[in-house]
GROMACS .gro file of C-alpha atoms in nm:
model
  115
    1MET     CA    1   3.328  -9.459  -0.956
    2ASP     CA    2   3.108  -9.487  -0.649
    3LYS     CA    3   3.045  -9.185  -0.426
    4LYS     CA    4   3.263  -9.321  -0.144
    5LYS     CA    5   3.546  -9.408  -0.385
    6GLU     CA    6   3.553  -9.070  -0.564
    7ASN     CA    7   3.774  -8.910  -0.300
    8ILE     CA    8   4.064  -9.142  -0.391
    9SER     CA    9   4.306  -8.958  -0.618
   10LYS     CA   10   4.516  -9.082  -0.906
   11GLU     CA   11   4.826  -9.037  -0.693
   12ALA     CA   12   4.686  -9.263  -0.421
   13ILE     CA   13   4.602  -9.537  -0.671
   14VAL     CA   14   4.945  -9.512  -0.834
   15ALA     CA   15   5.113  -9.518  -0.493
   16GLU     CA   16   4.915  -9.826  -0.392
   17TYR     CA   17   5.018 -10.004  -0.712
   18LEU     CA   18   5.386  -9.910  -0.676
   19THR     CA   19   5.414  -9.994  -0.306
   20GLY     CA   20   5.208 -10.311  -0.295
   21THR     CA   21   5.170 -10.640  -0.472
   22ILE     CA   22   4.829 -10.550  -0.612
   23THR     CA   23   4.762 -10.574  -0.985
   24TYR     CA   24   4.597 -10.332  -1.223
   25ARG     CA   25   4.292 -10.557  -1.246
   26ALA     CA   26   4.255 -10.575  -0.868
   27LEU     CA   27   4.276 -10.196  -0.848
   28GLU     CA   28   4.014 -10.175  -1.123
   29VAL     CA   29   3.776 -10.387  -0.917
   30LYS     CA   30   3.860 -10.204  -0.594
   31TYR     CA   31   3.819  -9.846  -0.723
   32GLY     CA   32   3.604  -9.888  -1.033
   33VAL     CA   33   3.867  -9.724  -1.257
   34PRO     CA   34   3.963  -9.894  -1.585
   35SER     CA   35   4.290 -10.086  -1.556
   36ARG     CA   36   4.418  -9.923  -1.877
   37SER     CA   37   4.383  -9.581  -1.714
   38ILE     CA   38   4.571  -9.698  -1.407
   39CYS     CA   39   4.846  -9.840  -1.628
   40ASP     CA   40   4.871  -9.507  -1.813
   41TRP     CA   41   4.891  -9.318  -1.483
   42VAL     CA   42   5.172  -9.544  -1.357
   43MET     CA   43   5.368  -9.513  -1.683
   44GLU     CA   44   5.322  -9.135  -1.677
   45TYR     CA   45   5.444  -9.121  -1.315
   46GLN     CA   46   5.750  -9.327  -1.406
   47GLY     CA   47   5.821  -9.115  -1.713
   48ARG     CA   48   5.774  -9.404  -1.953
   49LYS     CA   49   5.454  -9.291  -2.124
   50PRO     CA   50   5.525  -9.236  -2.496
   51SER     CA   51   5.425  -8.914  -2.668
   52TRP     CA   52   5.168  -8.908  -2.947
   53LYS     CA   53   5.453  -8.889  -3.201
   54GLU     CA   54   5.609  -9.203  -3.060
   55LYS     CA   55   5.272  -9.382  -3.064
   56LYS     CA   56   5.220  -9.281  -3.428
   57ARG     CA   57   5.569  -9.401  -3.525
   58ARG     CA   58   5.512  -9.737  -3.355
   59LYS     CA   59   5.173  -9.779  -3.523
   60LEU     CA   60   5.327  -9.715  -3.865
   61GLU     CA   61   5.605  -9.965  -3.792
   62ILE     CA   62   5.350 -10.230  -3.700
   63GLU     CA   63   5.152 -10.165  -4.020
   64GLY     CA   64   5.473 -10.201  -4.222
   65LYS     CA   65   5.478  -9.841  -4.341
   66THR     CA   66   5.780  -9.620  -4.305
   67PRO     CA   67   5.721  -9.296  -4.118
   68GLU     CA   68   5.780  -8.971  -4.301
   69PRO     CA   69   6.121  -8.828  -4.216
   70GLU     CA   70   6.116  -8.525  -3.989
   71LEU     CA   71   6.210  -8.213  -4.185
   72PRO     CA   72   6.470  -7.974  -4.049
   73LYS     CA   73   6.341  -7.655  -3.892
   74ASP     CA   74   6.482  -7.430  -4.167
   75VAL     CA   75   6.298  -7.631  -4.435
   76LYS     CA   76   5.973  -7.595  -4.241
   77LEU     CA   77   6.033  -7.219  -4.215
   78LEU     CA   78   6.095  -7.198  -4.590
   79GLN     CA   79   5.779  -7.395  -4.664
   80ASP     CA   80   5.580  -7.160  -4.441
   81ALA     CA   81   5.730  -6.853  -4.612
   82LEU     CA   82   5.648  -6.998  -4.956
   83ARG     CA   83   5.289  -7.070  -4.852
   84ARG     CA   84   5.249  -6.713  -4.724
   85SER     CA   85   5.393  -6.557  -5.039
   86GLN     CA   86   5.164  -6.774  -5.256
   87LEU     CA   87   4.864  -6.657  -5.054
   88LYS     CA   88   4.979  -6.296  -5.088
   89SER     CA   89   5.017  -6.337  -5.464
   90GLU     CA   90   4.666  -6.485  -5.493
   91LEU     CA   91   4.528  -6.199  -5.284
   92LEU     CA   92   4.694  -5.934  -5.502
   93GLU     CA   93   4.570  -6.101  -5.821
   94GLU     CA   94   4.216  -6.105  -5.685
   95MET     CA   95   4.242  -5.739  -5.582
   96LEU     CA   96   4.359  -5.643  -5.931
   97LYS     CA   97   4.077  -5.840  -6.088
   98LEU     CA   98   3.814  -5.677  -5.867
   99SER     CA   99   3.961  -5.331  -5.923
  100GLU     CA  100   3.954  -5.380  -6.300
  101GLU     CA  101   3.590  -5.494  -6.281
  102TYR     CA  102   3.490  -5.203  -6.058
  103THR     CA  103   3.675  -4.923  -6.240
  104GLY     CA  104   3.680  -5.063  -6.591
  105VAL     CA  105   4.049  -4.966  -6.621
  106ASP     CA  106   4.317  -5.224  -6.696
  107LEU     CA  107   4.563  -5.183  -6.405
  108ARG     CA  108   4.823  -5.433  -6.519
  109LYS     CA  109   5.132  -5.286  -6.677
  110LYS     CA  110   5.186  -5.388  -7.035
  111PHE     CA  111   5.548  -5.448  -7.126
  112GLY     CA  112   5.689  -5.404  -7.471
  113ALA     CA  113   5.730  -5.128  -7.726
  114LYS     CA  114   5.437  -4.899  -7.797
  115ARG     CA  115   5.323  -4.865  -8.156
   0.00000   0.00000   0.00000
């Protein structure tokens, strides 16, 4: 944008588009702002701008792929709990291994009858 045009805000550009008969391209030439940005601002003001999830879903539909179904919240919580317990198990195994190397004593309990 030029120095004299910098003081124009997004709101003013959106208002000019919504109140007048001026196009995005004409606003682009007038203010030096890309027409795609102006279009996004207008859609955002009107509440029609899609979220990133909606954009991703549309892109997958165009490519012919089916989007992955959204998992219920309880399934996501269970997956997170499983991941944490697996990490904890790996940590404990590594601690046992390091302790056995450091002390030279086998710390794992042996089950079964003693002979």
